[in-house]
Coordinates of C-alpha atoms in Angstrom, one line a residue:
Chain R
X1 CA 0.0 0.0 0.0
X2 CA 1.6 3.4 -0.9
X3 CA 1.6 6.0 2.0
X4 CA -0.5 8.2 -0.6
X5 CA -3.0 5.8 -0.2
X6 CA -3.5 5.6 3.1
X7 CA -6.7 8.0 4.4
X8 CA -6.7 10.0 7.2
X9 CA -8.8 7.7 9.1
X10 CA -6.5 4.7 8.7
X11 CA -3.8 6.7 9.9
X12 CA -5.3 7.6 12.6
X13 CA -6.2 3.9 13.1
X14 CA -2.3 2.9 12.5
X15 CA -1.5 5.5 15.2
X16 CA -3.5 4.1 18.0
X17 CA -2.6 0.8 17.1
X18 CA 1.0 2.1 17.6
X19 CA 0.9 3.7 20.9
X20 CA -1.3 0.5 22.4
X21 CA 1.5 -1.1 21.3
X22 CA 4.0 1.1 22.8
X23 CA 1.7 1.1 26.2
X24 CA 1.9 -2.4 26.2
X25 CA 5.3 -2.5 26.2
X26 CA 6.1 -0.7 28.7
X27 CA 3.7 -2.5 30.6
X28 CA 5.6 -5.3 30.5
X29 CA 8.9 -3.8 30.9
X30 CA 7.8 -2.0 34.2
X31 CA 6.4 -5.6 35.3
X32 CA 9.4 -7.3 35.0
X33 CA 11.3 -4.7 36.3
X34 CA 9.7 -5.3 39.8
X35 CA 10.8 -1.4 40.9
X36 CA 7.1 -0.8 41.6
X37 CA 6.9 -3.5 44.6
X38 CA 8.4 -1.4 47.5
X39 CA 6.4 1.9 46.4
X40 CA 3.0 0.2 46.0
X41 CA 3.4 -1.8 49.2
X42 CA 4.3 0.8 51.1
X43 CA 1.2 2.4 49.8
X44 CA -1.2 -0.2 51.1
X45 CA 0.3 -0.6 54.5
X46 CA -0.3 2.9 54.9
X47 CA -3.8 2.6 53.4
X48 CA -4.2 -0.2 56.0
X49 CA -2.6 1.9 58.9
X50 CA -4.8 4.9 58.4
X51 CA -8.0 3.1 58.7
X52 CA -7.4 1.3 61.5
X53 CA -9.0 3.5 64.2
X54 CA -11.8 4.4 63.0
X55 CA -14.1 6.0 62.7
X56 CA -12.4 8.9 60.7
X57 CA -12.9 12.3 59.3
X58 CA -14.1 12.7 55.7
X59 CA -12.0 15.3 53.6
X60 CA -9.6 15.0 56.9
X61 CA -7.9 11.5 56.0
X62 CA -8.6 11.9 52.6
X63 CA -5.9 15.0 52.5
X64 CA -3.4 12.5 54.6
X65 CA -3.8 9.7 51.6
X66 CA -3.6 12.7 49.0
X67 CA -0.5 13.5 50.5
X68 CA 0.4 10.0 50.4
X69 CA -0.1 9.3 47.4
X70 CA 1.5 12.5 45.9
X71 CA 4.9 10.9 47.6
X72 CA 4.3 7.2 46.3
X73 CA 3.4 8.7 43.0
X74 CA 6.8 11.1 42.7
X75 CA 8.8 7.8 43.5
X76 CA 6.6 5.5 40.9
X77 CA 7.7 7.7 38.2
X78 CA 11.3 8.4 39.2
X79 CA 11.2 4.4 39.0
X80 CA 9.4 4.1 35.7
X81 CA 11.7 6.6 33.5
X82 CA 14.8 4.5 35.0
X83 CA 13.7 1.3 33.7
X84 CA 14.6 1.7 30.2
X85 CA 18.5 2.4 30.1
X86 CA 19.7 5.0 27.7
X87 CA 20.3 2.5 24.5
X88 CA 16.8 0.8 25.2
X89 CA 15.1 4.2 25.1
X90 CA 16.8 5.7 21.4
X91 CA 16.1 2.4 20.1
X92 CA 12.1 2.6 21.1
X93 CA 12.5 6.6 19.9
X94 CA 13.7 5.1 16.7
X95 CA 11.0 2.2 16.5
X96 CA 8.3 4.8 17.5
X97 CA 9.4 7.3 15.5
X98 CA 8.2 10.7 17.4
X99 CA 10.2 11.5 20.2
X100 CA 6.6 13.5 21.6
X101 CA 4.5 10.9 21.6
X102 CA 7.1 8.4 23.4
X103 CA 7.7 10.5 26.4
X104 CA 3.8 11.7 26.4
X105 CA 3.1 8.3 26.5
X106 CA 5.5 7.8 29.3
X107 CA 4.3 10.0 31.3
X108 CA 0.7 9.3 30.7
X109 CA 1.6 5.4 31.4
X110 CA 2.6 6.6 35.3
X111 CA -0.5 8.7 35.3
X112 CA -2.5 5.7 34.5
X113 CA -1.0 4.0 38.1
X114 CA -1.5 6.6 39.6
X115 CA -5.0 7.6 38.9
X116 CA -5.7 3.3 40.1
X117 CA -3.7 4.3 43.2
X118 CA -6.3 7.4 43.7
X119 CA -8.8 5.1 43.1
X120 CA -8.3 2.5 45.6
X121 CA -7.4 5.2 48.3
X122 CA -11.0 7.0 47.5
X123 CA -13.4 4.3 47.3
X124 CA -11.3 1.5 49.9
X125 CA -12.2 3.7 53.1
X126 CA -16.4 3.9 51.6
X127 CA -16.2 0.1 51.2
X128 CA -14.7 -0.4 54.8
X129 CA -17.5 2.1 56.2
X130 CA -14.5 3.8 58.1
X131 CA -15.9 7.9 58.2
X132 CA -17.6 9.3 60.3
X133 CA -20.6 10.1 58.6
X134 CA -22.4 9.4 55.6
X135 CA -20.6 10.9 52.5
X136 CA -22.1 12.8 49.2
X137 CA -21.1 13.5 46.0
X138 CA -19.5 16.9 47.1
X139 CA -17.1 14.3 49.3
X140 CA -16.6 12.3 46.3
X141 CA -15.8 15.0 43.9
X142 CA -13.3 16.8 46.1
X143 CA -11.6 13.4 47.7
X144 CA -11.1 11.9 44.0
X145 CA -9.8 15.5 43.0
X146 CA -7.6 16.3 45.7
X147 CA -5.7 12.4 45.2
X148 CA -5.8 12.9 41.3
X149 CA -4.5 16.1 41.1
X150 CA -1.8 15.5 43.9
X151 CA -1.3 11.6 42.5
X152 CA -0.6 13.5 38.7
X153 CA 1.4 16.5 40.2
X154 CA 3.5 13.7 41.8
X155 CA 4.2 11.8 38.7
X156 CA 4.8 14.6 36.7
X157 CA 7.4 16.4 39.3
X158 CA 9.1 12.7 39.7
X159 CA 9.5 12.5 35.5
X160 CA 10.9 16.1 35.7
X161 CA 14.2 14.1 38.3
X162 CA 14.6 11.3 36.1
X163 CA 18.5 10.5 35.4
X164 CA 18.9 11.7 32.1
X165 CA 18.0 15.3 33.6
X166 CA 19.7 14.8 36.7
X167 CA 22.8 12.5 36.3
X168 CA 23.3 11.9 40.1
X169 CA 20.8 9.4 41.7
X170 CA 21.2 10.7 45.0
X171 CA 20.9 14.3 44.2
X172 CA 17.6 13.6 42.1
X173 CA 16.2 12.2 45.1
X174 CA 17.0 14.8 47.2
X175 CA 15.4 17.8 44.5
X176 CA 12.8 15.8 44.4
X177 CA 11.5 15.4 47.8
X178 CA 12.5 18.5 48.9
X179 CA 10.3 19.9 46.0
X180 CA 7.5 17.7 47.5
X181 CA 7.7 18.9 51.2
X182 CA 8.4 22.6 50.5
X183 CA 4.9 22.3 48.2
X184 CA 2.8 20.9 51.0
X185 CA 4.4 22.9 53.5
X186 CA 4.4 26.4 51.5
X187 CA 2.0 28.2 53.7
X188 CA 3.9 28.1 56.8
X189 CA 7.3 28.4 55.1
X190 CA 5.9 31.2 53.4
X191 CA 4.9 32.9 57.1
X192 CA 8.3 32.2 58.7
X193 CA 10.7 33.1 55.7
X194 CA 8.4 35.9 54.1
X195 CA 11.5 37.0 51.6
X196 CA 11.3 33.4 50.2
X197 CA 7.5 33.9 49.0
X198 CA 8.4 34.5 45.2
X199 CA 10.6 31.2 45.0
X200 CA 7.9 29.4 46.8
X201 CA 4.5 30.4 44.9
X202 CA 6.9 28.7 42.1
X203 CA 6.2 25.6 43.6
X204 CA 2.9 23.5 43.1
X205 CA -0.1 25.3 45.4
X206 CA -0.4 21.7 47.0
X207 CA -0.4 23.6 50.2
X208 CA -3.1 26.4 49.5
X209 CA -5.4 23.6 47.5
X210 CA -5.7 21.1 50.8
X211 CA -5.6 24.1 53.4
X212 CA -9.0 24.7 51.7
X213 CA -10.2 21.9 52.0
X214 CA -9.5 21.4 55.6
X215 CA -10.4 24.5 57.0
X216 CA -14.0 23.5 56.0
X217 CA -16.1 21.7 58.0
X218 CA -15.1 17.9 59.1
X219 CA -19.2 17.3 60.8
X220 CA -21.3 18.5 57.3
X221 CA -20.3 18.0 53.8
X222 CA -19.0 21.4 52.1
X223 CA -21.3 23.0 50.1
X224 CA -19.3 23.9 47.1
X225 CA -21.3 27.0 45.7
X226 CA -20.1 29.1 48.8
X227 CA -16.5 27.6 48.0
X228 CA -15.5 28.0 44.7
X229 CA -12.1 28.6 45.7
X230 CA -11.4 25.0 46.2
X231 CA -12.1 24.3 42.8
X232 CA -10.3 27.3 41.3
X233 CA -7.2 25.6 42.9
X234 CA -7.7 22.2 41.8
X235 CA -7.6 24.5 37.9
X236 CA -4.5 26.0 38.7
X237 CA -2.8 22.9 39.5
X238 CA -4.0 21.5 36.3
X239 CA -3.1 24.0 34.8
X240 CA 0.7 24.0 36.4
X241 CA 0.4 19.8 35.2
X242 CA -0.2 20.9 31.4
X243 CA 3.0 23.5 32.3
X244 CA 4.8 20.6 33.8
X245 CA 4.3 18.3 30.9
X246 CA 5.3 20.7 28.1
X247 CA 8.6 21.3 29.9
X248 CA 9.3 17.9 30.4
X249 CA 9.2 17.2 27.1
X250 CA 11.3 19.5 25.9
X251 CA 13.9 19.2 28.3
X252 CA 13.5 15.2 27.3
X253 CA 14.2 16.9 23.3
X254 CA 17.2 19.1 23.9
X255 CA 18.4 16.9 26.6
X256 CA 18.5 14.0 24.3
X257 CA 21.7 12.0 24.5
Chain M
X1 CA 22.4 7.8 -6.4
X2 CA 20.3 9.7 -3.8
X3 CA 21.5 11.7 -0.5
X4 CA 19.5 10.3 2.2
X5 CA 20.9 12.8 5.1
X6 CA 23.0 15.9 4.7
X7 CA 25.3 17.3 7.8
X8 CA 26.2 21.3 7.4
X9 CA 28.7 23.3 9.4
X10 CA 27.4 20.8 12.0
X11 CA 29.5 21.4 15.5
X12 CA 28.7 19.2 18.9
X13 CA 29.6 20.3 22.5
X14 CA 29.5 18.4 25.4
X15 CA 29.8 21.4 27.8
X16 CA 32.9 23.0 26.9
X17 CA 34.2 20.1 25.4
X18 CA 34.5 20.3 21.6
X19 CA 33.7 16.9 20.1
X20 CA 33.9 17.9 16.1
X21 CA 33.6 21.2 14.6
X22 CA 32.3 22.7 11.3
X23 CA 31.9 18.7 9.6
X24 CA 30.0 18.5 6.6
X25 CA 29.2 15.4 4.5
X26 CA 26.5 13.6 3.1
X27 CA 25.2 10.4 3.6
X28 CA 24.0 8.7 0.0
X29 CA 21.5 5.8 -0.9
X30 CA 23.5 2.2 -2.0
X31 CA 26.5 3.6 0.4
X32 CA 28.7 2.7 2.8
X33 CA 30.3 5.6 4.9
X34 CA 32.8 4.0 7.1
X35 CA 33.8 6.5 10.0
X36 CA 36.8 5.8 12.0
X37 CA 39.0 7.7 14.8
X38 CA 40.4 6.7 18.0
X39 CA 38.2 5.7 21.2
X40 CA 36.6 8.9 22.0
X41 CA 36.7 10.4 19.3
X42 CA 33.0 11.2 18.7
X43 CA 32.2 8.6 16.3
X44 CA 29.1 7.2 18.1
X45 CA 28.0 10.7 18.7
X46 CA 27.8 11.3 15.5
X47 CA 25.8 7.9 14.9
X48 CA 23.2 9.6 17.4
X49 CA 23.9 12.8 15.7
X50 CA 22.5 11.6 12.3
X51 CA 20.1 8.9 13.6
X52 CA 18.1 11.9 15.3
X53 CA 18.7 10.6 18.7
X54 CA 20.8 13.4 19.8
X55 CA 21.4 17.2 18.9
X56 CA 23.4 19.5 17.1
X57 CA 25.6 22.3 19.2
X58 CA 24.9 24.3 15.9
X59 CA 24.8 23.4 11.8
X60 CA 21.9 21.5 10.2
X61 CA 21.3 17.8 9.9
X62 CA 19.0 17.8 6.6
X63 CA 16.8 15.4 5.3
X64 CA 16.9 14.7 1.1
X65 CA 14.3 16.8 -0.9
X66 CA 10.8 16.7 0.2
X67 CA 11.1 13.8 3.0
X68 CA 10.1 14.2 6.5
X69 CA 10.7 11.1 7.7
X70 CA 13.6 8.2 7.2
X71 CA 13.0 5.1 8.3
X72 CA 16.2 4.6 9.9
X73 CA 17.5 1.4 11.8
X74 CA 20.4 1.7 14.8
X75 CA 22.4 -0.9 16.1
X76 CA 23.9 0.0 19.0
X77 CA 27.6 -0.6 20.1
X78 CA 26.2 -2.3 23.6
X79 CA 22.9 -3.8 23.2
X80 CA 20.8 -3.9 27.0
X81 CA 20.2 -7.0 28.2
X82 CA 16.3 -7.1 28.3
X83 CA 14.1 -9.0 30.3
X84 CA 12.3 -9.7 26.8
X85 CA 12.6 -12.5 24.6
X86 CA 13.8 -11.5 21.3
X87 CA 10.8 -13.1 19.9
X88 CA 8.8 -10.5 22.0
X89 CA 11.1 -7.7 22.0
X90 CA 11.2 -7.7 18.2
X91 CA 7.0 -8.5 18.1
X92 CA 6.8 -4.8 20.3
X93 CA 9.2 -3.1 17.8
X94 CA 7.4 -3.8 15.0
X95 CA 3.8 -3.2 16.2
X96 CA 5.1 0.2 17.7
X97 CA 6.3 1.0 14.2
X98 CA 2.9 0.1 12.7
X99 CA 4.1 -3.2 11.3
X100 CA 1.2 -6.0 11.0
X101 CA 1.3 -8.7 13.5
X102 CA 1.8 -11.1 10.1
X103 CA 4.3 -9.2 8.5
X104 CA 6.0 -9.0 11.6
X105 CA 6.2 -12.3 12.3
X106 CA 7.3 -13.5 8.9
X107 CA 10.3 -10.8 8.8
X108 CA 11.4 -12.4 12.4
X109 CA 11.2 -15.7 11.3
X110 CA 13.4 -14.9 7.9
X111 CA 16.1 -12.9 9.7
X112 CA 16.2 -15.2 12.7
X113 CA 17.3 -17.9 9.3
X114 CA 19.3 -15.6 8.5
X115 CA 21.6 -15.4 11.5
X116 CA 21.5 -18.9 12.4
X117 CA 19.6 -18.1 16.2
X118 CA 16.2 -19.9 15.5
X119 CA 16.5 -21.8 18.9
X120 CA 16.9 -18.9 20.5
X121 CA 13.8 -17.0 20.4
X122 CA 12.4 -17.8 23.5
X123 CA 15.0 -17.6 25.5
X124 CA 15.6 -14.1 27.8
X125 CA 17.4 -11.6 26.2
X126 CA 19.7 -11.4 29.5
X127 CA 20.9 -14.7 28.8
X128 CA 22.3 -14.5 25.7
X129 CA 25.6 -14.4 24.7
X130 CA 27.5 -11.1 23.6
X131 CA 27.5 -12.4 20.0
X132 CA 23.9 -13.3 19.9
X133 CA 22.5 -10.3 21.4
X134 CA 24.6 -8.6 18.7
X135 CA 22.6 -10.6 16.9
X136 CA 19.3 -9.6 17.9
X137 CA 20.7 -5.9 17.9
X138 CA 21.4 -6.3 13.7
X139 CA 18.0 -8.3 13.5
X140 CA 15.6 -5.2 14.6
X141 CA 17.5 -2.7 12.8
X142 CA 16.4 -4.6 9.4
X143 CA 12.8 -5.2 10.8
X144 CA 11.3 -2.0 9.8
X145 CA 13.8 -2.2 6.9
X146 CA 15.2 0.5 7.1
X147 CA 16.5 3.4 4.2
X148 CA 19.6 3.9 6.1
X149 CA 21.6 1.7 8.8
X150 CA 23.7 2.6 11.2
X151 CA 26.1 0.3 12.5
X152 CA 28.0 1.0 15.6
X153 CA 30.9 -1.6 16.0
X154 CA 28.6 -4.6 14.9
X155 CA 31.4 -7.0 14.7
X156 CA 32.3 -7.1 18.2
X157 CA 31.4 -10.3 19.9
X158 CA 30.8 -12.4 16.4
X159 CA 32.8 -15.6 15.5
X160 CA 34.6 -15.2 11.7
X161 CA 31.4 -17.2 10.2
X162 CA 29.0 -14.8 11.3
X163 CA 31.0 -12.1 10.6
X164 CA 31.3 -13.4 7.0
X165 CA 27.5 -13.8 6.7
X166 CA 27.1 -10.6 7.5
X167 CA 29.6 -8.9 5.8
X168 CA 27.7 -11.0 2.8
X169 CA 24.0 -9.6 4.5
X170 CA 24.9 -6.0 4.3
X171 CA 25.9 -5.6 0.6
X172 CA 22.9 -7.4 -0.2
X173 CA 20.9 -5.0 1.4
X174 CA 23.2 -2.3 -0.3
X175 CA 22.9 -3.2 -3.7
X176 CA 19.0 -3.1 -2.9
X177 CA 20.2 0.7 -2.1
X178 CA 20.2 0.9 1.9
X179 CA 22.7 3.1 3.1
X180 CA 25.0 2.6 5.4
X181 CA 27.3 4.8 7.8
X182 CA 29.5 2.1 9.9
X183 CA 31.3 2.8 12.9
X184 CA 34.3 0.5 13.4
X185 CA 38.2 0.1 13.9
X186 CA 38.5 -3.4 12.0
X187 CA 40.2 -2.3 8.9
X188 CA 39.1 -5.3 6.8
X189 CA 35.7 -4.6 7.4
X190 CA 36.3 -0.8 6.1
X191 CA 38.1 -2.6 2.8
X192 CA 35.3 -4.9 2.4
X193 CA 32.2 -2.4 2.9
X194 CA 33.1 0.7 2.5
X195 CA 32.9 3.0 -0.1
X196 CA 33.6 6.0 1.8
X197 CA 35.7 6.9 5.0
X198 CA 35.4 9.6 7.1
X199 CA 38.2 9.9 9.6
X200 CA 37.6 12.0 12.9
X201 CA 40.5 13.6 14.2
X202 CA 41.3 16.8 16.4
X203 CA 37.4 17.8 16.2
X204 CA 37.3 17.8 11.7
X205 CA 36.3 15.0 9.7
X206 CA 37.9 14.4 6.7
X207 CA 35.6 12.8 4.3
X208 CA 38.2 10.6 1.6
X209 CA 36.1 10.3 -1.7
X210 CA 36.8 6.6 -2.3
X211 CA 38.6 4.0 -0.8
X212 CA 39.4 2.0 -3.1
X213 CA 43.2 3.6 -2.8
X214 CA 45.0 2.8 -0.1
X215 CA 45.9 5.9 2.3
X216 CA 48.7 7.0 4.7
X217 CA 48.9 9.5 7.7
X218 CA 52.3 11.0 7.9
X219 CA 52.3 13.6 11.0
X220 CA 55.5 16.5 11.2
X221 CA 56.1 19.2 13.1
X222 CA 56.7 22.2 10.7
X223 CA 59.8 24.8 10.9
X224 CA 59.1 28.4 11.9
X225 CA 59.2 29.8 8.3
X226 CA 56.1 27.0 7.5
X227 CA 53.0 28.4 6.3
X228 CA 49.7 26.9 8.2
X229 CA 47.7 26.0 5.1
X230 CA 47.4 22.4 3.6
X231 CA 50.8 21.8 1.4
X232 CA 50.7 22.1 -2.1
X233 CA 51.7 18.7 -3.0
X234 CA 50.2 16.3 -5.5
X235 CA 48.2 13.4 -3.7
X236 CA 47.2 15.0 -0.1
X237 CA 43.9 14.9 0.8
X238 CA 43.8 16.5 4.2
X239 CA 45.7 18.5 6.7
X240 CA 45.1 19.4 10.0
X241 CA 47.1 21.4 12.7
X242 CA 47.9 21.2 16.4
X243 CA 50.5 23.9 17.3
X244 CA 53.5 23.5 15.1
X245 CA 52.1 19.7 14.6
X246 CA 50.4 19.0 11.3
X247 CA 49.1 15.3 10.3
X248 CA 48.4 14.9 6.7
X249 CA 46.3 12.0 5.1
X250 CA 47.9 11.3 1.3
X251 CA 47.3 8.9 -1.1
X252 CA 49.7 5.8 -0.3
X253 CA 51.3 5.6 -3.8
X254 CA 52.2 10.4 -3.7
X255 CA 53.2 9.4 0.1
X256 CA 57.0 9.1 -0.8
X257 CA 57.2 12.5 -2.7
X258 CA 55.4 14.3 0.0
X259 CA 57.8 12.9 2.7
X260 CA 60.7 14.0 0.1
X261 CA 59.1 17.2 -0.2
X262 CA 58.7 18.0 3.4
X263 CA 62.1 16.8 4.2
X264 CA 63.7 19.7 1.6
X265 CA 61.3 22.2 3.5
X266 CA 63.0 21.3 7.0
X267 CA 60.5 19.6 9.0
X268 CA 60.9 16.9 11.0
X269 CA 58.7 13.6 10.4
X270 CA 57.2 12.3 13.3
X271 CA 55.1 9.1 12.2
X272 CA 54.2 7.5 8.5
X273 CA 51.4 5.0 9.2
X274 CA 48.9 3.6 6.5
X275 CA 45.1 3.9 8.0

């Protein structure tokens, strides 16, 4: 078949074709690669841990596994881009042909754990009966929002340390989390170092997003009319993941090897 | 014949480290561009360089004519040892590059033939020896069969009959008009494959038109009165300087009269080796 040939829609058929493929290798790389057993364990120990006294606050332990889950996340992907060494990755770049759409697809693979993570941390707690009271959609919305967001901010700030942006292991690690507990902690770092504020509100509004949340009230669900604020920060940080994935990208392209 | 990729004024830093400067050349259809140089010397950068994978300090990498797109295959100096089977490691390739799970499966089968590692389709990656993962590392470069190749030491590891099949395999696929840009330091494999040689030394490449006559390096270190521009003597090809140093590459058969020639101008020969 000449490439003239080809219509638009077969194209586009060839192209999905190509990046399930290219999913479902990586799938299987990552498998065998076993660096997602200590992360995801420690995740549900902690998931266990949480919900052992019970009962709990709604939005309250829902910001704790956010949190959590922001940190497993970071580590997740820090593991996943080191799986392929160097050579493996030109020769997939090579095979796929768009160095774009193999380090979109990448990143969107980690999102894909991490948005299964978020789920089970959301709905495990409903199916164990362990809040306090009964919860509503609003509940719903803003706990699968808060672990999303934080669960693809983590993921995306842990692709951004990988080793072929950061050479040294050790001082990836180090970036990395510090990056992480500076963003939740913002607020109050912000109050005791004020002339730090501009280097800060760089930073992911992790912070701002869950200190709305938790200044509302624990005994009723929120009502989210009179709080449209939460939402607006749940936009921004999608906003700073869109940000985060562009530079990724092409720090991945000018980077390259 | 066809240019497949063109390199222009193309420079590559590491830093402040100056890997090649100013190197043009292009690379044609039904060619082999052998490029040689001491360890270090850039040549698998510039196997990156023109397979895409890595970027230029400054100059133009240019595809031929209208194209957007080569289909290019790599074979790497160290394959990874996967934990895939190189029946299922070649199976992803393929499908990632849009190949049909048939067509796929047929172009294994035939190249697997080919090299003579049939048994070994199902066994880990990993566990293979150096030679057969070369093996594997040759087999999906061809899958997507590829316009150009780009070979990156792909004897090293391979007994003399494999390296003979091989040899055999590549001017095969050259007279079907792949080209080919080969990064090695066996010599025999430059006289058997080559039909160009790029040498990369002190940060130039010098691009020999053919080499099908044998060439020699002689390096001298010039008097004070010497001018710095390449001798006017019959049969040199290039000329490079390092301080008062300056390494020539001549045909073999002029080599004599330049050596004579330099000799009545009062510098001092240093080294006459053929390359």
């Amino acid at each position: 078949m000449s490439v003239n040939a080809i219509s638009n829609n077969q194209w586009f058929f060839i192209g999905g074709k190509m990046i399930k493929s290219l999913f479902l290798y990586m799938f299987r790389d990552y498998l065998r690669s076993y660096k997602y057993i200590v992360p995801i364990l420690l995740f549900i120990v902690f998931l266990l841990g949480i919900y052992v006294d019970q009962p709990v606050d709604v939005l309250g332990s829902y910001i704790i596994t956010s949190i959590f889950v922001y940190f497993i996340s970071a580590w997740l992907a820090l593991g996943f881009l080191d799986t392929e060494d160097n050579v493996q990755q030109q020769l997939t770049i090579l095979h796929s042909g768009n160095q774009s759409i193999y380090y979109l697809c990448k990143i969107v693979f980690v999102w894909v754990i991490t948005l299964l993570l978020s789920l089970i941390a959301v709905v495990y707690p409903i199916l164990i009966h362990a809040f306090m009271r009964p919860i509503d959609s609003t509940d719903l919305l803003l706990g699968f929002l808060s672990h999303v967001t934080l669960g693809l901010l983590g993921t995306s700030i842990g692709c951004l340390f990988n080793t072929r942006l950061i050479r040294d292991r050790r001082l990836a690690l180090l970036g990395l989390y510090l990056v992480i507990i500076i963003s939740i902690i913002q607020g109050t770092l912000i109050s005791a170092v004020p002339f730090l504020k501009y280097i800060i509100y760089l930073l992911p509004p992790v912070y701002f997003t869950m200190n709305n949340i938790s200044t509302a009230s624990n005994l009723k669900p929120i009502d989210l009319s009179s709080n449209i604020d939460i939402l607006l920060y749940f936009g921004i940080i999608f906003l700073y993941l869109i940000a985060l994935i562009f530079i990724f990208i092409k720090l991945m392209k000018k980077k390259a090897f | 014949m066809d240019t497949l990729i063109e390199l222009r004024n193309a420079s590559k830093r590491f830093g402040k480290k100056v890997v090649f400067e100013d190197v043009q050349f292009k690379i044609m259809q039904a060619q082999t561009l052998a490029l040689t140089g001491q360890n270090g010397s850039g040549k698998s950068t510039l196997l990156r360089i023109i397979a895409g994978l890595s970027n230029l300090s400054s100059g133009q990498r240019l595809l031929s004519g209208e194209r957007k797109k080569l289909r290019i295959g790599y074979v790497p100096e160290h394959f990874p040892k996967l934990h895939f089977t190189p029946n299922e490691y070649l199976t992803y390739m393929g499908s990632i590059q849009g190949l049909s799970k048939a067509h796929i499966q047929d172009k294994i089968s035939e190249l697997f033939d080919m090299f003579s590692i049939s048994s070994m389709q199902n066994t880990y990656i990993k566990y293979l020896s150096k030679g057969s993962i070369q093996k594997i590392a040759v087999i999906q470069a061809l899958l997507s069969e590829p316009e150009l190749l780009l070979l990156d030491e792909p004897l090293s590891g391979q007994d003399s009959d494999s390296q003979a099949s091989f040899i055999d395999l590549l001017h095969k696929y050259k007279k079907q008009g792949l080209g080919i840009v080969l990064a090695c330091h066996e010599k025999f494999l430059v006289d058997k494959l080559a039909d160009r040689v790029a040498i990369i030394r002190n940060k130039k490449i010098d691009v020999l038109s053919s080499r099908l006559k044998p060439v020699m390096t002689i390096t001298f270190r010039t008097n004070e009165n010497f001018v710095h521009e390449k001798p006017d003597f019959e049969g040199i090809l290039s000329c490079s300087y390092e301080g008062q140093s300056c390494t020539i590459i001549c045909d073999k058969e002029k080599c004599d009269n330049i050596i004579y020639n330099l000799l009545n101008m009062k510098c001092s020969i240093e080294s006459v080796n053929e390359c």
